[in-house]
PDB file of C-alpha atoms in Angstrom:
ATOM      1  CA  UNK A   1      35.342 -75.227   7.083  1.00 46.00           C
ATOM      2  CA  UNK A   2      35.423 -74.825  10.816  1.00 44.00           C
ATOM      3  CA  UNK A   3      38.013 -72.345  12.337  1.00 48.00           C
ATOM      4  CA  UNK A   4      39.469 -73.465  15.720  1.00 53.00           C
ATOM      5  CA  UNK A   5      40.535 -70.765  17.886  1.00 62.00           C
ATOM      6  CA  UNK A   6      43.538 -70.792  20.266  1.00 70.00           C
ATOM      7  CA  UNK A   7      43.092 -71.998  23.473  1.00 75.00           C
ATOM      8  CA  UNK A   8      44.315 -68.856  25.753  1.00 80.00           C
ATOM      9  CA  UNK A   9      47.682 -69.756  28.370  1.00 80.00           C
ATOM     10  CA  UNK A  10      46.798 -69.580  32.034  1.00 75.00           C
ATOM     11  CA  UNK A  11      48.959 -66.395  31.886  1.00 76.00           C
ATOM     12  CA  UNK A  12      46.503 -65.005  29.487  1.00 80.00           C
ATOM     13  CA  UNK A  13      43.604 -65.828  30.993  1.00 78.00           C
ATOM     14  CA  UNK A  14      45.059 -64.628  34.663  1.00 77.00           C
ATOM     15  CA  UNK A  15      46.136 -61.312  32.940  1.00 77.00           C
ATOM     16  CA  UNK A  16      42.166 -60.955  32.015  1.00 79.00           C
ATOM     17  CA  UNK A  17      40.777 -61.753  35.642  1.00 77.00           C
ATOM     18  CA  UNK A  18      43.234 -58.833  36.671  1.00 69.00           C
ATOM     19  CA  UNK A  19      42.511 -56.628  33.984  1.00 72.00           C
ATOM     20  CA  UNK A  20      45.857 -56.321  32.182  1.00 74.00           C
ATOM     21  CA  UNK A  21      44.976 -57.113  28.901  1.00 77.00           C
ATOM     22  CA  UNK A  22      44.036 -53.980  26.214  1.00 81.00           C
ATOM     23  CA  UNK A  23      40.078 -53.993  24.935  1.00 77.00           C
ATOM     24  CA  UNK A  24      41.067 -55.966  22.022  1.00 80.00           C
ATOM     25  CA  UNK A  25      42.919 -58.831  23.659  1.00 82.00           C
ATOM     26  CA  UNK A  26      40.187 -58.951  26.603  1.00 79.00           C
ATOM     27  CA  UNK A  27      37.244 -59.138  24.253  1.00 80.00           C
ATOM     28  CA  UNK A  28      38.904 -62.225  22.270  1.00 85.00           C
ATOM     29  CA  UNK A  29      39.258 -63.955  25.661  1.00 83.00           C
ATOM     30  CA  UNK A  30      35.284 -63.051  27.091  1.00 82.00           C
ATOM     31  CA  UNK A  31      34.295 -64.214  23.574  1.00 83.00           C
ATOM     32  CA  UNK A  32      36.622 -67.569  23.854  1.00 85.00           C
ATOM     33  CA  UNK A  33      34.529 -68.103  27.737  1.00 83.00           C
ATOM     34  CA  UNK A  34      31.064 -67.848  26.415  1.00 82.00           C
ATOM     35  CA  UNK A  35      31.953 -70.130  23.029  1.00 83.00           C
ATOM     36  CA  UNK A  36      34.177 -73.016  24.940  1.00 82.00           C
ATOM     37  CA  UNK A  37      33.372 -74.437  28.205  1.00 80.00           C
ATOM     38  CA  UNK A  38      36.891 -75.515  28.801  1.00 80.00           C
ATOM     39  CA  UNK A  39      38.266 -72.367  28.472  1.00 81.00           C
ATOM     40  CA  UNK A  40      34.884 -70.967  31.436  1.00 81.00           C
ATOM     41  CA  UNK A  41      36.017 -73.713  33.750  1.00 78.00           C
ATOM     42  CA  UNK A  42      39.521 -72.878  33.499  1.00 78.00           C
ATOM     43  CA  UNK A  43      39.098 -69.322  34.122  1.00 77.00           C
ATOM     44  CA  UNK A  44      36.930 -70.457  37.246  1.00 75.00           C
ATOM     45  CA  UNK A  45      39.704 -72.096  38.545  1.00 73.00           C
ATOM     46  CA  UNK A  46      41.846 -69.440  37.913  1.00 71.00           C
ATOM     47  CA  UNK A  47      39.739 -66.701  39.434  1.00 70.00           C
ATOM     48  CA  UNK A  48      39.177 -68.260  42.600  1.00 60.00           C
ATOM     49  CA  UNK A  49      42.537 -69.900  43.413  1.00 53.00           C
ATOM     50  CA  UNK A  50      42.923 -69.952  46.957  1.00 43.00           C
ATOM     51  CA  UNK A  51      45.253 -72.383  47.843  1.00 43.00           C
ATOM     52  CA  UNK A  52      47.063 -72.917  51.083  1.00 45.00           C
ATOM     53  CA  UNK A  53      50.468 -72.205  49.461  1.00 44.00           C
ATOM     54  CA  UNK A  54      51.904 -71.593  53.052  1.00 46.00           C
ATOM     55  CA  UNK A  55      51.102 -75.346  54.154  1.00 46.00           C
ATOM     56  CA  UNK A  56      52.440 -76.191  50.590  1.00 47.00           C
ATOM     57  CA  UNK A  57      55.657 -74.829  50.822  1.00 47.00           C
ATOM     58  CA  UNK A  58      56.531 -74.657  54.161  1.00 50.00           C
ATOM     59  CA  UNK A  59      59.173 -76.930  54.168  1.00 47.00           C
ATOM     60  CA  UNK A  60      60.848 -75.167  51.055  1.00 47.00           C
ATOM     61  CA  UNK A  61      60.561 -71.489  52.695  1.00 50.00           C
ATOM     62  CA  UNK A  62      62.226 -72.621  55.752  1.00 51.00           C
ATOM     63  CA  UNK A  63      65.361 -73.225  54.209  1.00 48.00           C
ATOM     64  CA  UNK A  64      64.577 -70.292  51.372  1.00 51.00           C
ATOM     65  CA  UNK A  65      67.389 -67.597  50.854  1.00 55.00           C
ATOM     66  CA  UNK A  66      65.663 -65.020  51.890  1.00 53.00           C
ATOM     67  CA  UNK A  67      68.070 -61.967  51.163  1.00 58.00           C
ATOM     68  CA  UNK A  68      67.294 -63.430  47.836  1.00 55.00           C
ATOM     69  CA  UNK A  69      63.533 -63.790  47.903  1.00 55.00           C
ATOM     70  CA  UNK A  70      63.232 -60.140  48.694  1.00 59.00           C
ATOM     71  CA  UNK A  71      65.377 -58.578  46.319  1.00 62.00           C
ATOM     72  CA  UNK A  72      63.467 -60.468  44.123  1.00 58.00           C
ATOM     73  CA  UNK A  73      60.139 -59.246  45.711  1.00 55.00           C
ATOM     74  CA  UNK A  74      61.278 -55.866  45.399  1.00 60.00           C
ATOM     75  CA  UNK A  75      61.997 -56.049  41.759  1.00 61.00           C
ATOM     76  CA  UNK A  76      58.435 -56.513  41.119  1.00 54.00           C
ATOM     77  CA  UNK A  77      56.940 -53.348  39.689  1.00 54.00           C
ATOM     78  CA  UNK A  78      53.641 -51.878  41.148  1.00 48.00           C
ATOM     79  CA  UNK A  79      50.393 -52.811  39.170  1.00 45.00           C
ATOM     80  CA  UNK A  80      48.901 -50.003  37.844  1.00 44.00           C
ATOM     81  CA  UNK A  81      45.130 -50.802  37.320  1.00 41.00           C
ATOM     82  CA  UNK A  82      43.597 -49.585  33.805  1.00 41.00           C
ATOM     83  CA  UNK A  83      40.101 -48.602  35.900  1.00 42.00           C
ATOM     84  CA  UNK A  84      40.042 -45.258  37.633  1.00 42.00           C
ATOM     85  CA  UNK A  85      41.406 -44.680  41.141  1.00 43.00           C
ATOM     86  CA  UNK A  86      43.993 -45.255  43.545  1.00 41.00           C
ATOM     87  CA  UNK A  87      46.190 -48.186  42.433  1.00 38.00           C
ATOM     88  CA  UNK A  88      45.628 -51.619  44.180  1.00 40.00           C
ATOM     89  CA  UNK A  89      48.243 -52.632  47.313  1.00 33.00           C
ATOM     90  CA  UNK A  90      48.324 -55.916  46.201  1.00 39.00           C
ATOM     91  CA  UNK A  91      50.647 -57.692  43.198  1.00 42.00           C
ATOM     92  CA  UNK A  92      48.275 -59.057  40.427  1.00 47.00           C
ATOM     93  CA  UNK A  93      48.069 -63.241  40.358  1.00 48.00           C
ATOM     94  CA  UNK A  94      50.359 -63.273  36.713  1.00 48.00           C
ATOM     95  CA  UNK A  95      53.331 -61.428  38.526  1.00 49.00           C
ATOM     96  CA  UNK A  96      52.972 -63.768  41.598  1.00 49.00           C
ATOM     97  CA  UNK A  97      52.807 -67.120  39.614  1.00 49.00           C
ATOM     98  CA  UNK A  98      55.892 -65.762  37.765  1.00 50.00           C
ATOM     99  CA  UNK A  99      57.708 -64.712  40.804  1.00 49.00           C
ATOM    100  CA  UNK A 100      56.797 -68.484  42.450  1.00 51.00           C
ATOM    101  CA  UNK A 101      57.844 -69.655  39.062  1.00 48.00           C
ATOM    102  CA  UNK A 102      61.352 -68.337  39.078  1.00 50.00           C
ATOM    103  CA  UNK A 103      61.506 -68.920  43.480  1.00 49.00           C
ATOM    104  CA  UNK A 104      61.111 -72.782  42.524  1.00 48.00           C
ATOM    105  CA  UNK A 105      63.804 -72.866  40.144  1.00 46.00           C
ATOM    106  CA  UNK A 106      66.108 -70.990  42.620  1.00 46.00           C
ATOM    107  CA  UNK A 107      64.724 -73.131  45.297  1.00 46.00           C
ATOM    108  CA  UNK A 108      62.829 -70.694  46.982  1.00 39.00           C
ATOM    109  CA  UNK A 109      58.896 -71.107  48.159  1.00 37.00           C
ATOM    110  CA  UNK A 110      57.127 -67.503  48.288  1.00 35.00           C
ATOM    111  CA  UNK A 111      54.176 -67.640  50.844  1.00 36.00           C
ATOM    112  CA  UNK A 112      51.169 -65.723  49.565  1.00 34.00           C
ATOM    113  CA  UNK A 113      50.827 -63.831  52.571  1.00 33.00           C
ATOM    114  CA  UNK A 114      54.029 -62.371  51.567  1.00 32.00           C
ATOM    115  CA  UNK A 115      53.360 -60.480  48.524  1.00 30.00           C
ATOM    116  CA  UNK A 116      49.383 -60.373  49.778  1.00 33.00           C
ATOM    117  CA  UNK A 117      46.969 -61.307  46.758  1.00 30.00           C
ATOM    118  CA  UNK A 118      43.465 -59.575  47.123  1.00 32.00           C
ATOM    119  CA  UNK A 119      42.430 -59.434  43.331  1.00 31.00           C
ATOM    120  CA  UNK A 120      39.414 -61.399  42.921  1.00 35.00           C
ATOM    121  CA  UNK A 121      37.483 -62.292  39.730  1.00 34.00           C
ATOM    122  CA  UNK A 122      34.060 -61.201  40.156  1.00 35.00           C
ATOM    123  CA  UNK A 123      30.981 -64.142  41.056  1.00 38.00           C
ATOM    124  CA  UNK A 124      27.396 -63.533  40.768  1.00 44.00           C
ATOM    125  CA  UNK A 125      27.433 -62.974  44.352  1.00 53.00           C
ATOM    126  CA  UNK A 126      29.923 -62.920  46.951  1.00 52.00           C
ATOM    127  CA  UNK A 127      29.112 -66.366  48.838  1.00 62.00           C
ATOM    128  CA  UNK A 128      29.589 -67.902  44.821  1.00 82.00           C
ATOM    129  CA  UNK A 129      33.017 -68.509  45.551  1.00 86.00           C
ATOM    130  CA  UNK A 130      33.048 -70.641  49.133  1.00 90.00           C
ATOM    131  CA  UNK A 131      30.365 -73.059  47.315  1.00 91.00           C
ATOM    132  CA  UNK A 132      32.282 -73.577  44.390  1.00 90.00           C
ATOM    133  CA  UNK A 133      35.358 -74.698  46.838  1.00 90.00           C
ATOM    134  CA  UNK A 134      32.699 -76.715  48.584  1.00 92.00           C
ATOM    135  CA  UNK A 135      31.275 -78.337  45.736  1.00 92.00           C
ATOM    136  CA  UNK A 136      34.963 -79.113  44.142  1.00 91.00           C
ATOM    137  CA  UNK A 137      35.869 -81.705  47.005  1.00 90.00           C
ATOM    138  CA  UNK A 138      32.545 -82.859  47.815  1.00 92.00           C
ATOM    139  CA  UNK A 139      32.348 -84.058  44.754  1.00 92.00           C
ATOM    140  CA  UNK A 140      35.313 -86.696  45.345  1.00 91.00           C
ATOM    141  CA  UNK A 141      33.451 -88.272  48.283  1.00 91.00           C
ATOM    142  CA  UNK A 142      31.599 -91.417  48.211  1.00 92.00           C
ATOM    143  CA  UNK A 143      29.565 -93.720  50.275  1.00 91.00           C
ATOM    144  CA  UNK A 144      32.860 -95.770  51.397  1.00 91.00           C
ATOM    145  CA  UNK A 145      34.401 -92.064  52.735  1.00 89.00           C
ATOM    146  CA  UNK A 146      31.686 -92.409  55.269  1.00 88.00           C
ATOM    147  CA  UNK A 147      31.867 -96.074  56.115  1.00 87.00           C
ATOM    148  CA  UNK A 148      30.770 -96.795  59.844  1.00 88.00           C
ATOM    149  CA  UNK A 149      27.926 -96.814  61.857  1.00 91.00           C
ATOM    150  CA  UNK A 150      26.464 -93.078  62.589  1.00 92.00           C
ATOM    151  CA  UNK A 151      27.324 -91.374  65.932  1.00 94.00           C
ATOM    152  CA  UNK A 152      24.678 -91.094  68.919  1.00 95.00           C
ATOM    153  CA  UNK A 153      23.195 -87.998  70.077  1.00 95.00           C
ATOM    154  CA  UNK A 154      25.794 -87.532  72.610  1.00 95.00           C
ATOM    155  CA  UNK A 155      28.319 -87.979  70.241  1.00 95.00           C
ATOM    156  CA  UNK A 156      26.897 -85.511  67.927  1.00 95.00           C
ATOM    157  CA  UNK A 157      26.135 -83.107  70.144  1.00 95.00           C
ATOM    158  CA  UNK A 158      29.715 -82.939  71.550  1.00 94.00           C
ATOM    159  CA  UNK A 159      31.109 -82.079  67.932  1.00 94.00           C
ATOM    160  CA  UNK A 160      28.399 -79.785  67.100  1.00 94.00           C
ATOM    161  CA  UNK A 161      29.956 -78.191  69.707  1.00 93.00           C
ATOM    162  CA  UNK A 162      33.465 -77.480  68.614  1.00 89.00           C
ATOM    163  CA  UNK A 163      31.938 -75.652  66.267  1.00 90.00           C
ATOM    164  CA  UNK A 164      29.405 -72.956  67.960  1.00 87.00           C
ATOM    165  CA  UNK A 165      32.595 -71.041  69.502  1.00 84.00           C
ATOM    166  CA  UNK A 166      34.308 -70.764  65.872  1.00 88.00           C
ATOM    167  CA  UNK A 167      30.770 -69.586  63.807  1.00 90.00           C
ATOM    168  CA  UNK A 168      28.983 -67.952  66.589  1.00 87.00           C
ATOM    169  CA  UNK A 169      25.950 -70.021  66.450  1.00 88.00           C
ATOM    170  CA  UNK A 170      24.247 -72.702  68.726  1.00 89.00           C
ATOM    171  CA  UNK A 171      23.705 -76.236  66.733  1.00 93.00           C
ATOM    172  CA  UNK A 172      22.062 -78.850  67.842  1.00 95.00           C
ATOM    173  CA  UNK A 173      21.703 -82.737  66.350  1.00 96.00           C
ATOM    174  CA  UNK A 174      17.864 -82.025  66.044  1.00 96.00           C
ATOM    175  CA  UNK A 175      18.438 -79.157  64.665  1.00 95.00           C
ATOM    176  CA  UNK A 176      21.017 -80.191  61.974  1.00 96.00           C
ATOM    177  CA  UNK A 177      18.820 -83.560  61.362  1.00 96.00           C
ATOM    178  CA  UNK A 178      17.876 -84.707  57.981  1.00 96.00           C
ATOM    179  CA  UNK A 179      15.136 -87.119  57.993  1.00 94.00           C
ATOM    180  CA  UNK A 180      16.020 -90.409  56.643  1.00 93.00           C
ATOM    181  CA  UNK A 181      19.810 -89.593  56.453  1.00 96.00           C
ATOM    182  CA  UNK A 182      22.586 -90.592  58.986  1.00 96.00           C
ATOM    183  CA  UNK A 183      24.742 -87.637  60.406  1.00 97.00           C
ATOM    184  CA  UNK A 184      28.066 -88.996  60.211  1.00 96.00           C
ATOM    185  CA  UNK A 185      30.490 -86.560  61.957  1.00 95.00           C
ATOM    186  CA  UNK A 186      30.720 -82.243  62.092  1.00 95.00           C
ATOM    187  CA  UNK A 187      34.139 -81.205  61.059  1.00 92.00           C
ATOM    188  CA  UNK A 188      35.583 -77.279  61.690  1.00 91.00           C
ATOM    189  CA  UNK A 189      37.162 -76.156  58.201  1.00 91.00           C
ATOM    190  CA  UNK A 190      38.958 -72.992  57.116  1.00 88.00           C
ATOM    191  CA  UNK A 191      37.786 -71.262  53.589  1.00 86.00           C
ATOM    192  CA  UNK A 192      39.663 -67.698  53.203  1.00 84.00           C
ATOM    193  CA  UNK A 193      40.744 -66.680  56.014  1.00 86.00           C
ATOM    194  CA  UNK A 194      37.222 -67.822  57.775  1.00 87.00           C
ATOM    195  CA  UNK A 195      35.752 -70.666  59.901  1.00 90.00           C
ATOM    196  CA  UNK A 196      33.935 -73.390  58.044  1.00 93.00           C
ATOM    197  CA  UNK A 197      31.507 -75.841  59.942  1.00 94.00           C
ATOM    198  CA  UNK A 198      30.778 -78.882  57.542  1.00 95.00           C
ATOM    199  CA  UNK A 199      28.667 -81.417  58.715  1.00 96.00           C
ATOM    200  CA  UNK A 200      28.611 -84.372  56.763  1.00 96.00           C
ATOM    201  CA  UNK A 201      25.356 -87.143  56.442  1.00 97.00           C
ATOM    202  CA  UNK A 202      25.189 -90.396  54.121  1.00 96.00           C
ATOM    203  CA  UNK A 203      21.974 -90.593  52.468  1.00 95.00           C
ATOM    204  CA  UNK A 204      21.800 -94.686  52.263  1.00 94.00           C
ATOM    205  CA  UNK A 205      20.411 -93.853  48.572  1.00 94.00           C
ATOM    206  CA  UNK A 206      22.219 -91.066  46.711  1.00 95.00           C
ATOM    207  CA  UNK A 207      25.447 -91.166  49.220  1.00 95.00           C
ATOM    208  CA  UNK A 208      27.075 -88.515  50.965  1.00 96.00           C
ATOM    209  CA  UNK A 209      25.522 -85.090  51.525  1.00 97.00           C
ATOM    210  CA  UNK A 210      26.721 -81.751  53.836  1.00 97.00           C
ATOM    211  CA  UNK A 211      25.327 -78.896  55.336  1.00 97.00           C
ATOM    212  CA  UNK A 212      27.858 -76.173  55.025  1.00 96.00           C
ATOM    213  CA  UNK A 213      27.777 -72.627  57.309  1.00 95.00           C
ATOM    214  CA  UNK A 214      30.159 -70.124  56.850  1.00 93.00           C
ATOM    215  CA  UNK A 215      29.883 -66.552  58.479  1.00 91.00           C
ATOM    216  CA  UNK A 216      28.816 -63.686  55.592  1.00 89.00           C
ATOM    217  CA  UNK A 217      28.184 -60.296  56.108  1.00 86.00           C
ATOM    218  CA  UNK A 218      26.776 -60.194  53.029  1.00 86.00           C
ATOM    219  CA  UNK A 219      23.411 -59.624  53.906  1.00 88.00           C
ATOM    220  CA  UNK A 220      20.237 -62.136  53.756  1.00 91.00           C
ATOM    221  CA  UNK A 221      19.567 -64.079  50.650  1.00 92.00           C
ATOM    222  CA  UNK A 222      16.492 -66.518  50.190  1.00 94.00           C
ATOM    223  CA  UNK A 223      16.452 -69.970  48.917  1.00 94.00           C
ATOM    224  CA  UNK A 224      17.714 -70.920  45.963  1.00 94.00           C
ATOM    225  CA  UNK A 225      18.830 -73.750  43.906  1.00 94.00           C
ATOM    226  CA  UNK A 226      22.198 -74.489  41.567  1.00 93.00           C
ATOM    227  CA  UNK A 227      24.072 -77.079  40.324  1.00 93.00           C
ATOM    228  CA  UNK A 228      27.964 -77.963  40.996  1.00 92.00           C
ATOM    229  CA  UNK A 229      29.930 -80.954  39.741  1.00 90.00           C
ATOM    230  CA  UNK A 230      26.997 -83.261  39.899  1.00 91.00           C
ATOM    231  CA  UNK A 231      25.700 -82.373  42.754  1.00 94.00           C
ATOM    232  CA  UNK A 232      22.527 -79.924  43.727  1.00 96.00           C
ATOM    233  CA  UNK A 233      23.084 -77.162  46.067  1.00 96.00           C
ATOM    234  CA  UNK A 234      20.399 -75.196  47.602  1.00 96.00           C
ATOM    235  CA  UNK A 235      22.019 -71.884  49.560  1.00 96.00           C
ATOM    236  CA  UNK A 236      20.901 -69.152  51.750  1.00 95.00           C
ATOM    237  CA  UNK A 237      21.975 -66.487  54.054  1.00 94.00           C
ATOM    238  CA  UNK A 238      20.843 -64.317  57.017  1.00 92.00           C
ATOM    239  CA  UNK A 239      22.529 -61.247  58.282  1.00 92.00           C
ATOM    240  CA  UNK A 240      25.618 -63.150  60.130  1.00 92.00           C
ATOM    241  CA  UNK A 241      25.718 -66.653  58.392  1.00 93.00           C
ATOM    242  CA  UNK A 242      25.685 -68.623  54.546  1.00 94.00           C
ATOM    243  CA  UNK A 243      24.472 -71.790  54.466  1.00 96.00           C
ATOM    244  CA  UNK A 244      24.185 -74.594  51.758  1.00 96.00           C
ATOM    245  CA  UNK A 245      23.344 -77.973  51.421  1.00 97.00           C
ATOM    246  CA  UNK A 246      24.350 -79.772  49.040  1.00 97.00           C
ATOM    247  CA  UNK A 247      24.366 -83.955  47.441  1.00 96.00           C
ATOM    248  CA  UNK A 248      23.318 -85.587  44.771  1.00 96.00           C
ATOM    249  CA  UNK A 249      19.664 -86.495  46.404  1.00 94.00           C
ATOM    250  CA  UNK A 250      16.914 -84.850  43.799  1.00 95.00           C
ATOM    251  CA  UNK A 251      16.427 -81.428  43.108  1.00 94.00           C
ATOM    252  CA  UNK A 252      13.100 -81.523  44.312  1.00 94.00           C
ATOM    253  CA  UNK A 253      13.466 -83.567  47.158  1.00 95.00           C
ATOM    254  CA  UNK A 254      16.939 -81.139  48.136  1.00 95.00           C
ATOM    255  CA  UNK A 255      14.686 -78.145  48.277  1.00 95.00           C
ATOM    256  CA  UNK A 256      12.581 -79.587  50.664  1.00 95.00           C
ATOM    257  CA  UNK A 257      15.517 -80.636  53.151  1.00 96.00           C
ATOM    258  CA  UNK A 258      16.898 -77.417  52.827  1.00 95.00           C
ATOM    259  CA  UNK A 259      13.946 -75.352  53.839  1.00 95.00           C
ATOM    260  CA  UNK A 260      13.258 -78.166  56.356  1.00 95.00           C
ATOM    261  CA  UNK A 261      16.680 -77.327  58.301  1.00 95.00           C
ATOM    262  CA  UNK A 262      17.083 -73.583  57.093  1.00 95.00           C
ATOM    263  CA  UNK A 263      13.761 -73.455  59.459  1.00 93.00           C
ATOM    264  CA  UNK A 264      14.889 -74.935  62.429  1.00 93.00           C
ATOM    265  CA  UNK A 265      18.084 -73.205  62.317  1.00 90.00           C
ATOM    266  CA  UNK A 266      16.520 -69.909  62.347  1.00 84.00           C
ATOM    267  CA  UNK A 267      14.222 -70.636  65.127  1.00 68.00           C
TER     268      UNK A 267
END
C-alpha cells in the first residue's frame, strides 16, 4: 500500500527557504523536494519571487492608512536567524506575505521596498535566478507575438542603441545576428533592481528565440547548456556581463548560435 505524503502550505515551504523551520520539520520538506516535482517547482517559485508588488499595488497604497500600516509594520518582531552571526536587517518572506495578507483585508497595499526583502533561496549559481525569470515568460511567446516583417539595419541599429547606455556595452545588428533568423525588435527590461537588454528573433522554424544580457559581477563563466520550460538555454558570462540565449531551436544547433554570437560580442 502506497503512503501519500502531505503536500507542504506555501507558508511551510517559505518558512524552509528562510530557515525557520527546526531540523526535523526542514528535513521532511528537502525530502518532500527531491521525491515530488510539484512540491521542487513550487519551492522555485517561492524562492525566487520577485514581483513588482509596487506597480501592483500602487493604486491601493495611495489611498492606504498609513498610521495604520506602520503600527502594523512595527509589530512585526525581528527574525532571528538559527545560523551563526549578526541577525539579518530584513523581515523573512512568511512574515511579509502575512503582513500583505492582513494589509489586503484592511485595505492596505504594503510595497516591498517598505519592509525590504533580501532573503534569497540559494541557486546553483548566482545568474540561476534572472534565467529562470527569463525562461518563465519566454515560454508564453509564440510565432504570432512576433507577427510583422523584421526591421532594417537602421532600424535595428537605432534600438540596439537604447540599450548600450543602460548595460554599458556597444551592440551592433551584425553583431547580435543569428544566421537564418529574423531580429524582430531589442527591448530594455528591468530584472532586480538591474537593466535587462532582450533582443528578440523569430526563427521561421522553431519560433521565437532571445538573446538576453544582464550586467553580473559574478565573474566569467564558460558555455554551457540547460533546459527551462521547453526551451534550451545556453549561458555565459565575462567579468561585467551574463548572457543567454535561449528557444526551442535544437540543442545542438543552440550551442552553435551561442558560441557564434558569444564570439562576436567579445571581439
Amino acid at each position: 500500500m502506497t503512503t501519500k505524503h502531505t503536500i507542504p502550505s506555501d507558508e511551510d515551504l517559505t518558512a524552509f527557504i528562510d530557515g525557520e523551520l527546526t531540523a526535523e520539520e526542514a528535513a521532511r520538506i528537502e525530502a518532500l523536494v527531491n521525491e515530488d516535482e510539484s512540491v521542487a517547482e513550487r519551492l522555485e517559485f517561492l524562492a525566487r519571487a520577485n514581483l513588482p508588488f509596487e506597480q501592483a499595488f500602487a493604486s491601493l497604497l495611495s489611498e492606504a492608512p498609513r498610521e495604520k500600516l506602520q503600527a502594523m509594520l512595527a509589530a512585526i518582531p525581528a527574525h532571528q536567524s538559527a545560523k551563526s552571526g549578526p541577525a539579518p536587517i530584513f523581515a523573512s518572506r512568511r512574515r511579509f506575505l502575512g503582513a500583505l495578507a492582513a494589509s489586503l483585508v484592511a485595505g492596505i497595499a504594503i510595497d516591498r521596498a517598505v519592509i525590504g526583502i533580501g532573503a534569497r533561496f540559494s541557486a546553483k549559481d548566482e545568474n540561476s535566478e534572472w534565467r529562470a525569470v527569463v525562461a518563465d515568460y519566454i515560454s508564453l511567446y509564440t510565432a504570432e507575438t512576433y507577427a510583422g516583417p523584421a526591421p532594417g539595419r537602421e532600424d535595428q541599429a537605432a534600438q540596439l542603441a537604447g540599450l548600450d547606455e543602460k548595460l554599458g556595452l556597444s551592440l551592433s545588428p551584425e553583431a547580435v545576428s543569428l544566421p537564418g533568423i529574423d531580429f524582430k525588435r531589442a527591448l530594455l527590461l528591468q530584472y532586480d533592481g538591474k537593466a535587462l537588454a532582450q533582443i528578440a528573433y523569430l526563427d521561421p522554424e522553431t519560433g521565437p528565440m532571445a538573446l538576453c544580457i544582464v550586467k553580473s559581477d559574478a565573474g566569467s563563466k564558460a558555455p554551457d547548456l540547460e533546459s527551462r520550460k521547453g526551451l534550451n538555454v545556453i549561458y555565459w558570462a565575462n567579468e561585467t556581463h551574463a548572457f543567454m540565449l535561449i528557444g526551442r531551436i535544437p540543442a545542438d544547433r543552440m550551442k552553435e548560435l551561442g558560441e557564434d554570437v558569444r564570439g562576436r560580442l567579445s571581439a
